[in-house]
Short mmCIF file of C-alpha atoms and ligand atoms in Angstrom, two decimals:
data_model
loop_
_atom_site.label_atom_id
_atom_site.label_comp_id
_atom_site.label_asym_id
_atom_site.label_seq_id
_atom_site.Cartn_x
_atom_site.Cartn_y
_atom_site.Cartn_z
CA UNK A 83 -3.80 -27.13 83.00
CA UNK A 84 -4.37 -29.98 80.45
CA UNK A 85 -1.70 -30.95 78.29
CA UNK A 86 -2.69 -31.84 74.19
CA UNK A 87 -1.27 -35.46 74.73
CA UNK A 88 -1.81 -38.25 72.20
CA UNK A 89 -5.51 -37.72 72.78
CA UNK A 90 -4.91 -35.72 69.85
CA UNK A 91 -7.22 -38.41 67.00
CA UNK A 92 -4.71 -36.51 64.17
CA UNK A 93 -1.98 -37.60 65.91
CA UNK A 94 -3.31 -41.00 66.49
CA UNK A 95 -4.61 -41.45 62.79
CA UNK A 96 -0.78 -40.28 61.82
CA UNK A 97 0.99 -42.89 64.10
CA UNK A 98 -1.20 -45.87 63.14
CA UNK A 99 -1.08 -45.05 59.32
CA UNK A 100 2.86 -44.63 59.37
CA UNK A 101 3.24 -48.30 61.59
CA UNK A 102 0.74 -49.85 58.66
CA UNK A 103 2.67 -48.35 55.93
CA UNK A 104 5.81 -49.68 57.60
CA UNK A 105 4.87 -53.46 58.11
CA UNK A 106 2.91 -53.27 54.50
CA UNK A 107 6.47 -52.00 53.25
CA UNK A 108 8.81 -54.18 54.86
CA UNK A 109 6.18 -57.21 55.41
CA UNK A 110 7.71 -58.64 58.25
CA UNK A 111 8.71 -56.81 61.32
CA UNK A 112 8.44 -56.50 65.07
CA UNK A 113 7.22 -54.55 67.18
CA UNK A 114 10.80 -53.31 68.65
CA UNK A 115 11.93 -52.48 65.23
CA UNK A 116 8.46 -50.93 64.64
CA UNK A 117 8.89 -48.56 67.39
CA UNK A 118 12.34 -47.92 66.89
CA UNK A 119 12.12 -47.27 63.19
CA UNK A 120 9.46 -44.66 63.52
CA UNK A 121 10.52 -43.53 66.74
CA UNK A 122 7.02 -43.99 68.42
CA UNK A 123 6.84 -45.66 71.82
CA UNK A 124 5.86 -48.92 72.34
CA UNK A 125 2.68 -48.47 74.32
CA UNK A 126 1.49 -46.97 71.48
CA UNK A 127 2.90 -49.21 69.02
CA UNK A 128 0.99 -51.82 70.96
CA UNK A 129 -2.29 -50.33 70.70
CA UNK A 130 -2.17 -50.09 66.61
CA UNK A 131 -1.00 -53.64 66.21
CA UNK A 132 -4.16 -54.66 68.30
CA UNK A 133 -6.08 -52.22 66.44
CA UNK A 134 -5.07 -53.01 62.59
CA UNK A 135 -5.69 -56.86 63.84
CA UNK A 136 -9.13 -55.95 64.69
CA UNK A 137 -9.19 -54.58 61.32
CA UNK A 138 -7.79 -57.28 59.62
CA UNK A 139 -5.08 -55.67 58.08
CA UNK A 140 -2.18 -57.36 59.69
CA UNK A 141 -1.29 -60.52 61.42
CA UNK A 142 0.96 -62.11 63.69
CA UNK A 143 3.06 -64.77 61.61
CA UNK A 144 5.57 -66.71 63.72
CA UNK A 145 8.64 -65.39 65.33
CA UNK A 146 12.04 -64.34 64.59
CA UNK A 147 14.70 -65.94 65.52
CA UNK A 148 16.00 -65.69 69.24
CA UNK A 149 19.19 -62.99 69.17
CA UNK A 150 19.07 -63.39 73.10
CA UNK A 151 16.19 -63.13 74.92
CA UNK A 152 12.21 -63.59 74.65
CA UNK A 153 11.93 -64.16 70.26
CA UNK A 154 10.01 -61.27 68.54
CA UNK A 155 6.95 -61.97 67.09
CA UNK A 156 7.10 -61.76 63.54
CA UNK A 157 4.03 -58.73 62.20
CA UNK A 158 3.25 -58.86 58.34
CA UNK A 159 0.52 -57.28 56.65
CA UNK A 160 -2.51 -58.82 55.15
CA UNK A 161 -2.49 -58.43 51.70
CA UNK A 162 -5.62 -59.68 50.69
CA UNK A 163 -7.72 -57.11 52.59
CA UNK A 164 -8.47 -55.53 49.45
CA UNK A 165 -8.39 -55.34 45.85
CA UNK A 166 -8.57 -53.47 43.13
CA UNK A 167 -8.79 -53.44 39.42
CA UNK A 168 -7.36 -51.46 37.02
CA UNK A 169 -8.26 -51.25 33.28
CA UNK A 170 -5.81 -49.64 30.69
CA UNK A 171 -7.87 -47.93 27.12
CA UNK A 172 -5.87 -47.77 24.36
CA UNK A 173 -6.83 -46.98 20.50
CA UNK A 174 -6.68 -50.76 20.05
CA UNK A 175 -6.62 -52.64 22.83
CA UNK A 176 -8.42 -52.94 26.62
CA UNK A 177 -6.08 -54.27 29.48
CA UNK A 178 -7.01 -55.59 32.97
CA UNK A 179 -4.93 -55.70 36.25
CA UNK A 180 -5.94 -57.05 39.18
CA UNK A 181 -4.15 -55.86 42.33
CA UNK A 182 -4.57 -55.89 45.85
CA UNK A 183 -2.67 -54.26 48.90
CA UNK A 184 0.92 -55.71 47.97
CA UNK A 185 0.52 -53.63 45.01
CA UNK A 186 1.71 -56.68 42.85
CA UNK A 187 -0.26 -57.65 39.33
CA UNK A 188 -2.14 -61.01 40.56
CA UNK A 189 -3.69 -61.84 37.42
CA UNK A 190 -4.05 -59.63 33.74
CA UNK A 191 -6.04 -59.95 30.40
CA UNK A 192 -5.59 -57.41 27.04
CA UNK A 193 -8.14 -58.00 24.48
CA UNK A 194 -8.10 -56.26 21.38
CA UNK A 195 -11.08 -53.96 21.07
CA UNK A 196 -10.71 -50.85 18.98
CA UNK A 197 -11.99 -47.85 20.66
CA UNK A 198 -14.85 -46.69 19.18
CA UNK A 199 -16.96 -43.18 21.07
CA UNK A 200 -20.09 -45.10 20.61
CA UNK A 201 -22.85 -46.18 23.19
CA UNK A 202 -21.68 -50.25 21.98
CA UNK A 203 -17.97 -49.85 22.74
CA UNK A 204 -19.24 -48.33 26.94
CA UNK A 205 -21.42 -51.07 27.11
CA UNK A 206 -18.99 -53.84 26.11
CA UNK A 207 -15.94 -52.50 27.96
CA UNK A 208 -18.66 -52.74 31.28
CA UNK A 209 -19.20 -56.00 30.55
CA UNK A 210 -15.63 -57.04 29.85
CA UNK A 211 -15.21 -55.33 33.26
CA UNK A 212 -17.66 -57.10 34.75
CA UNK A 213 -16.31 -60.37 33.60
CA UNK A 214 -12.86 -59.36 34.68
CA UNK A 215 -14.24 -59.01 38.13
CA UNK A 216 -16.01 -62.04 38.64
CA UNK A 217 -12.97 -64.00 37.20
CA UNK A 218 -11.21 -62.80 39.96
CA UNK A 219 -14.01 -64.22 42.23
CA UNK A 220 -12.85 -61.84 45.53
CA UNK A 221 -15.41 -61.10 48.06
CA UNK A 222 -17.34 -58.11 47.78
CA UNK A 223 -16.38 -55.84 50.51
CA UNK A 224 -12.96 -56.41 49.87
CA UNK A 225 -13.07 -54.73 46.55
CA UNK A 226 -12.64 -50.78 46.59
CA UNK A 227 -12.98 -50.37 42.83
CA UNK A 228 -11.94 -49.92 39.68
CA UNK A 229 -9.21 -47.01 37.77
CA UNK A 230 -9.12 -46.37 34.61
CA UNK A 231 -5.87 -45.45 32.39
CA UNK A 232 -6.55 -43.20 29.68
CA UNK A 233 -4.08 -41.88 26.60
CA UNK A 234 -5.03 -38.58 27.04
CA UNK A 235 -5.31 -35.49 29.04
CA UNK A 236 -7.40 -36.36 32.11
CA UNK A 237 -8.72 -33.14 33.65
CA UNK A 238 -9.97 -34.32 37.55
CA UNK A 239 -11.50 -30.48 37.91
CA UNK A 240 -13.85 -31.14 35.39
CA UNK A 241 -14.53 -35.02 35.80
CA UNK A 242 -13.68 -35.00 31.66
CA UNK A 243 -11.36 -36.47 29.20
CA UNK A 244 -10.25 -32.67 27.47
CA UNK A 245 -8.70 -34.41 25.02
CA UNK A 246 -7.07 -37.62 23.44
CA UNK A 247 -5.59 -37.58 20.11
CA UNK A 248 -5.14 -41.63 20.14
CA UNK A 249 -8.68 -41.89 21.01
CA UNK A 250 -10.22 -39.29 18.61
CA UNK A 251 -12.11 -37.52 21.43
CA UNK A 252 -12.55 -34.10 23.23
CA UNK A 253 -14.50 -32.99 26.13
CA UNK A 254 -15.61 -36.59 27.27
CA UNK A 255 -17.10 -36.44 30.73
CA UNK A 256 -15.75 -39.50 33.06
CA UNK A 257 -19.62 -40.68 33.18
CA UNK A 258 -19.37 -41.67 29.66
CA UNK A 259 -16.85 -44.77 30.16
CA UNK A 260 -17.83 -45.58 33.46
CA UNK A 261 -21.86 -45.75 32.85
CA UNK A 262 -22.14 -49.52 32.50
CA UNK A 263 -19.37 -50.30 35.55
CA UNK A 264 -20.97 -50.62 38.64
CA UNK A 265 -18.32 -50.05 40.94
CA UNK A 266 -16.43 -46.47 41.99
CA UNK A 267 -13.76 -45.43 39.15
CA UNK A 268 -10.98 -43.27 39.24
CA UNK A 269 -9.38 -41.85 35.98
CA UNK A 270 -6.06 -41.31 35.19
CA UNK A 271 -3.22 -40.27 32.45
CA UNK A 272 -1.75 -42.98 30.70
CA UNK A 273 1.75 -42.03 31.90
CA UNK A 274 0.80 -40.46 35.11
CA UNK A 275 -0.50 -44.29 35.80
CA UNK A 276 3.02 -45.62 34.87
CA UNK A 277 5.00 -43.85 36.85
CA UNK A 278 2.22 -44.46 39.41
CA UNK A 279 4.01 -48.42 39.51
CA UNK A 280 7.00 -47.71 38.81
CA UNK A 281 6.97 -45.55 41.77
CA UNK A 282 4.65 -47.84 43.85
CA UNK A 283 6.92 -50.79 44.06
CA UNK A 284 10.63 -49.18 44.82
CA UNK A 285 11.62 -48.85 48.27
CA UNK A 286 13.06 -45.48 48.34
CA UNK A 287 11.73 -43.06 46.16
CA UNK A 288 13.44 -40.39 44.00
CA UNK A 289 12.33 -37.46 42.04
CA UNK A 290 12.08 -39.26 38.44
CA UNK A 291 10.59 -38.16 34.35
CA UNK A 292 8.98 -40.98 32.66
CA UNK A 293 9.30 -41.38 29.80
CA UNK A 294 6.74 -43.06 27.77
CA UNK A 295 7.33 -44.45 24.28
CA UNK A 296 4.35 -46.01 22.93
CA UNK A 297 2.25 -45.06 19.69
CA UNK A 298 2.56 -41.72 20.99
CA UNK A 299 5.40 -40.42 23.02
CA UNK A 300 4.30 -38.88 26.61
CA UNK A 301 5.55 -38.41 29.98
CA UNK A 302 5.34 -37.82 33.82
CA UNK A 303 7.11 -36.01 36.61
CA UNK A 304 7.40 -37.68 40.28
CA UNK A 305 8.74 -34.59 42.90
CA UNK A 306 10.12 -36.64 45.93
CA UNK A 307 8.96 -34.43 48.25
CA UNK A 308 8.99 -37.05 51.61
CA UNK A 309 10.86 -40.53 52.26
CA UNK A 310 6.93 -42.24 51.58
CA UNK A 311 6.32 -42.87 55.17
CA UNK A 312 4.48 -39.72 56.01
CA UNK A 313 0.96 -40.99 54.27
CA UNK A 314 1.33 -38.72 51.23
CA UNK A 315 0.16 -40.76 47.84
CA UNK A 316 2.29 -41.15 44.56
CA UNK A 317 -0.56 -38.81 42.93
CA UNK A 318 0.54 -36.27 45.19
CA UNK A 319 3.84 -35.72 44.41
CA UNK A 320 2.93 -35.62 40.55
CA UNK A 321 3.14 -32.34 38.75
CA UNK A 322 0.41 -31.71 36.29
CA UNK A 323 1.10 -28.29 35.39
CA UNK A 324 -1.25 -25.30 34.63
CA UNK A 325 -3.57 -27.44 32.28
CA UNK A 326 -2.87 -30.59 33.22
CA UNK A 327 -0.95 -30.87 30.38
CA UNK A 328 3.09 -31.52 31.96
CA UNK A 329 4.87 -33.93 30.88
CA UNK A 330 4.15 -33.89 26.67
CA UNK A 331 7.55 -34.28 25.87
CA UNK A 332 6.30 -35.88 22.63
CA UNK A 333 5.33 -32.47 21.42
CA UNK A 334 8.83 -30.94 22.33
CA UNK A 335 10.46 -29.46 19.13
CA UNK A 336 13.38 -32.33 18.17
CA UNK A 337 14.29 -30.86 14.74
CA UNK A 338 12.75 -28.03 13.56
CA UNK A 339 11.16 -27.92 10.07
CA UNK A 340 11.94 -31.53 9.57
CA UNK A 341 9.13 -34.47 10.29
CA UNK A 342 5.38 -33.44 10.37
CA UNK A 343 3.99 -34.60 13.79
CA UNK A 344 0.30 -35.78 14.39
CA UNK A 345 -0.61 -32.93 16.05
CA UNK A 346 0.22 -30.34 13.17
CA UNK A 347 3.41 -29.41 14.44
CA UNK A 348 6.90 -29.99 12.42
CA UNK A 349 9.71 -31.44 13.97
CA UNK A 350 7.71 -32.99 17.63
CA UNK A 351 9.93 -35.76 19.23
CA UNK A 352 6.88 -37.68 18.84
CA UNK A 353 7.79 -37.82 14.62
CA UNK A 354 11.24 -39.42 16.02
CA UNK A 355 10.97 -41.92 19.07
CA UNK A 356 7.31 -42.77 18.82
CA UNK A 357 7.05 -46.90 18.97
CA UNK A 358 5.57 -46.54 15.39
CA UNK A 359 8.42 -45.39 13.78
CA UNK A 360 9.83 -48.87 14.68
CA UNK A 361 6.78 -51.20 14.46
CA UNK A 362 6.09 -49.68 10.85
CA UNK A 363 8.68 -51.82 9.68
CA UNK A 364 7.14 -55.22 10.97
CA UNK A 365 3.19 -54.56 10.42
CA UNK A 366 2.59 -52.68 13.48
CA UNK A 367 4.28 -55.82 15.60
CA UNK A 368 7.30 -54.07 17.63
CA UNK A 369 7.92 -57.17 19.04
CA UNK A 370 8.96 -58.64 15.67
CA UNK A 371 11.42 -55.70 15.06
CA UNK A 372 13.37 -56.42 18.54
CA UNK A 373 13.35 -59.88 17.38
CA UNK A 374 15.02 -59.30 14.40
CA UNK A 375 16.71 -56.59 16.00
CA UNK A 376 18.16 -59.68 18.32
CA UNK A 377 18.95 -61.88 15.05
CA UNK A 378 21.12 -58.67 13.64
CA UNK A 379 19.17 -57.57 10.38
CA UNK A 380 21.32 -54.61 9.14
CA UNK A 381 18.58 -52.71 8.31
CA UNK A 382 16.93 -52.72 11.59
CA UNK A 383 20.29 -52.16 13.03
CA UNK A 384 20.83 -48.68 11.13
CA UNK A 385 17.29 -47.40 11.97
CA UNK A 386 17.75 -48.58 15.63
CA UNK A 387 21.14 -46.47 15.55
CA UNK A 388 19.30 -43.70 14.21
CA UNK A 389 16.44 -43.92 16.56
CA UNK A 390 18.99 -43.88 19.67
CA UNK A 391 20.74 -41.35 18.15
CA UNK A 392 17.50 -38.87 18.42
CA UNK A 393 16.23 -40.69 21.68
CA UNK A 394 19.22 -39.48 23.70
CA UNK A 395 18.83 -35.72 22.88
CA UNK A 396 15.17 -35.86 24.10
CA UNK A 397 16.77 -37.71 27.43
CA UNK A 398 19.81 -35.78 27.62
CA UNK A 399 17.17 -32.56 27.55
CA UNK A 400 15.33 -34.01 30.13
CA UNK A 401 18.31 -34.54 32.68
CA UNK A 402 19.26 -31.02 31.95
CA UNK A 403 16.30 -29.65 32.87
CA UNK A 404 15.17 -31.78 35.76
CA UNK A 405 18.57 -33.52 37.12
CA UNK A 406 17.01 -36.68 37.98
CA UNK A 407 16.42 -39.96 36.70
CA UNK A 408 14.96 -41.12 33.61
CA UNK A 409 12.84 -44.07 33.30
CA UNK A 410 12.75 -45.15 29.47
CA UNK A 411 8.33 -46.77 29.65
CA UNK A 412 6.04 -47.27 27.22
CA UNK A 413 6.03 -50.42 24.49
CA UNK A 414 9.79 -49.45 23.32
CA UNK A 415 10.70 -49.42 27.34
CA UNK A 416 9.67 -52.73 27.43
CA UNK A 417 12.44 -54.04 25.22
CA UNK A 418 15.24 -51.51 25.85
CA UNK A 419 16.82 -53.51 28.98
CA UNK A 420 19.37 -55.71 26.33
CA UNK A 421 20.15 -52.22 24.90
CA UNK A 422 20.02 -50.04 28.02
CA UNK A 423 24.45 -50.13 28.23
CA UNK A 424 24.80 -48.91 24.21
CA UNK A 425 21.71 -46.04 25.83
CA UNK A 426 24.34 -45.14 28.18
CA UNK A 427 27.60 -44.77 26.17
CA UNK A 428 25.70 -43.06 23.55
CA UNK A 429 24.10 -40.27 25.98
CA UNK A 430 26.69 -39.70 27.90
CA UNK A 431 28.56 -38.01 25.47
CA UNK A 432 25.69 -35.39 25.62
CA UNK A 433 26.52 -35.17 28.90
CA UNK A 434 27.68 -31.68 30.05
CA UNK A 435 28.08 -32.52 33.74
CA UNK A 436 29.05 -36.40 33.81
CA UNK A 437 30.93 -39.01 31.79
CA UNK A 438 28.27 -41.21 32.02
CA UNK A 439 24.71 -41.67 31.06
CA UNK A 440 23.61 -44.14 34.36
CA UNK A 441 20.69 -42.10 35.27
CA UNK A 442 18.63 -43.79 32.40
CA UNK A 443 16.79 -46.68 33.93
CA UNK A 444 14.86 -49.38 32.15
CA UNK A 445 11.09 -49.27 32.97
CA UNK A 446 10.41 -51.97 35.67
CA UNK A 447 7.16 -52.85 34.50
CA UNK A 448 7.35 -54.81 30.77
CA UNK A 449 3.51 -54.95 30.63
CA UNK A 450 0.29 -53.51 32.41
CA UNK A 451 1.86 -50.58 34.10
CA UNK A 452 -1.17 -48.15 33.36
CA UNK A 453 -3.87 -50.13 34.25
CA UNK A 454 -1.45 -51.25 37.36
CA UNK A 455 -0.37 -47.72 38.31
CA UNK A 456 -4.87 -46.64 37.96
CA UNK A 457 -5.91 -49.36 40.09
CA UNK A 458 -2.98 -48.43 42.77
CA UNK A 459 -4.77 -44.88 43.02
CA UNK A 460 -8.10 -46.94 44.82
CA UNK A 461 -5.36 -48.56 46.55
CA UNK A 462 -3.50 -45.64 47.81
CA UNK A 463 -6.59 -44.18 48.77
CA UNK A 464 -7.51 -46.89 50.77
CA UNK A 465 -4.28 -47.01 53.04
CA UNK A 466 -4.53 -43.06 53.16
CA UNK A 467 -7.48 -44.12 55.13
CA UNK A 468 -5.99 -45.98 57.58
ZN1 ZN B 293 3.60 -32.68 17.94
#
């Protein structure tokens, strides 16, 4: 009787995917810890570091230091295999990331180009694109494509853009934006994309809420659902919902009857912690208001105090209902680190369960993370390959 061995080319595509995740993880290992790590045997071990070589996927780099007997080599992963590029579209501005295996931004660009639904604004944004790429002057069949971050809800069924209030549209099919790029594109969320990097680059990964703070205020919600060595993406543990709609906290009720929110509503978190309420006070430059913010102007100081003061019901809601952490994203993330201990004191005495508010974290990426966390989903794709 024949046995079903590791002949088996699902369990062979499993081991040599986990040992490439590993040494693209870790970036340098050897082959003992390899094996003992993931509990496969060496033999087989053996034949996936010859056969990623071959590839050119991973290399031998040196050796470790001697604890004994014959050194290890030293295995790390070749980063520049492949790249990616991802491009973020916001009601002002167009941002560029380049990326490549590491999953590290390698070079960016933001230009400020109002979005306009017009045949002019597609065919500039494929030539900024273009430009983008051949600035980054990587050879051709390295490059797997571009992703696109959109503020909106991003419906993959239906290949469409359903809807985007910053961008003034509904029922856009993908086609339209990515007619004048010549390479693949993938679309995705604004926030989805976010949490997409911030998720991307941590070593052990936790169930987490995003929570994005921009000119709107959005979100996204990251089920751990393996320890990220099994080959499942970031995208897959994201929950979209019924409509792909999850994660509008923005539109949560805050205060009812008090604010009028953008989308009709009264009383929408959005009216309260959107970056605007903020950046209104310094011509639309947020920057400016942490600045003076830094240099203590009272004013700034009170509406800061009353800003926190609504942000940490919306984040106290959100560890209520999903016990996990909280990753504060989005333009105010990006300057909340200085303020992230007063974030703390204040929630925590919302806190039904804990004295402390230490499940807020400050978003790790300051700039880019959309158009990172869109051109990680060619990358992810790629090593899902593997
Ligand atoms: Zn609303």
């Amino acid at each position: 009787m024949k046995k079903n061995r590791v002949s088996n080319p699902e369990v062979k595509k499993i081991n040599r995917n986990q040992i490439y995740r590993y040494v693209n993880k870790y970036e340098k290992v050897s082959k003992p810890d390899i094996a003992s790590t993931l509990g496969i045997s060496m033999p087989t071990v053996l034949q996936n570091i010859k056969e990623l070589t071959e590839r050119g996927l991973i290399c031998e780099v040196g050796a470790f230091e001697s604890t004994g007997g014959r050194k290890a080599r030293v295995i790390a992963p070749i980063y520049d295999a492949r790249y990616a590029i991802g491009i973020d579209i916001t009601q002002n501005h167009v941002g560029f990331v380049l990326t490549d295996l590491s999953g590290s931004v390698l070079m960016h660009t933001r230009e400020y180009k109002p979005f306009t639904n017009e045949r002019k604004y597609f065919m500039n944004l494929g030539e900024l694109a273009i430009k983008f790429l051949t600035s980054a002057n990587i050879p051709e069949d390295r490059f797997l494509g571009f992703g696109i971050s959109i503020p909106g809800i991003v419906s993959s069924e239906n290949a469409k853009i359903t809807f985007s209030h910053a961008l003034g549209i509904t029922d856009v099919p993908y086609t339209v934006f990515s007619q004048n790029i010549p390479n693949h594109c993938i679309f995705t969320n604004d926030a989805n994309a976010a949490i997409i990097a911030e998720m991307y680059s941590i070593q052990e990964r936790y169930t987490t809420v995003y929570l994005s703070l921009s000119n709107s205020v959005g979100g996204a919600i990251f089920m751990e659902k393996s320890n990220g060595l099994k080959g499942n993406q970031v995208i897959d543990n994201l929950y979209f919902g019924d409509n792909c709609r999850s994660g509008e906290f923005g539109h949560m009720t805050l205060i009812p009857g008090d604010r009028k929110c953008y989308c009709g509503k009264v009383g929408c978190v959005d009216a309260y912690c959107s970056a605007k309420i903020l950046a209104k006070l310094t011509d639309g430059k947020l920057e400016r208001f942490f600045k003076e913010l830094a240099d203590g102007n009272e004013e700034f100081t009170r509406i800061w105090e009353d800003y926190l003061s609504n942000l940490i019901i919306v984040v106290n809601n959100l560890r209520m209902a999903f016990d996990c952490q909280v990753i504060i994203g989005g333009y105010v993330g990006s300057f909340i680190e200085p303020y992230i201990s007063h974030l703390h004191e204040k929630a925590a005495l919302l806190n039904t369960f804990e004295n402390n508010a230490i499940y807020i974290k400050p978003c790790r990426y300051k700039i880019e993370a959309s158009a990172l966390g869109a051109a990680l989903r060619h990358i992810e794709g790629f090593i899902s390959t593997i």
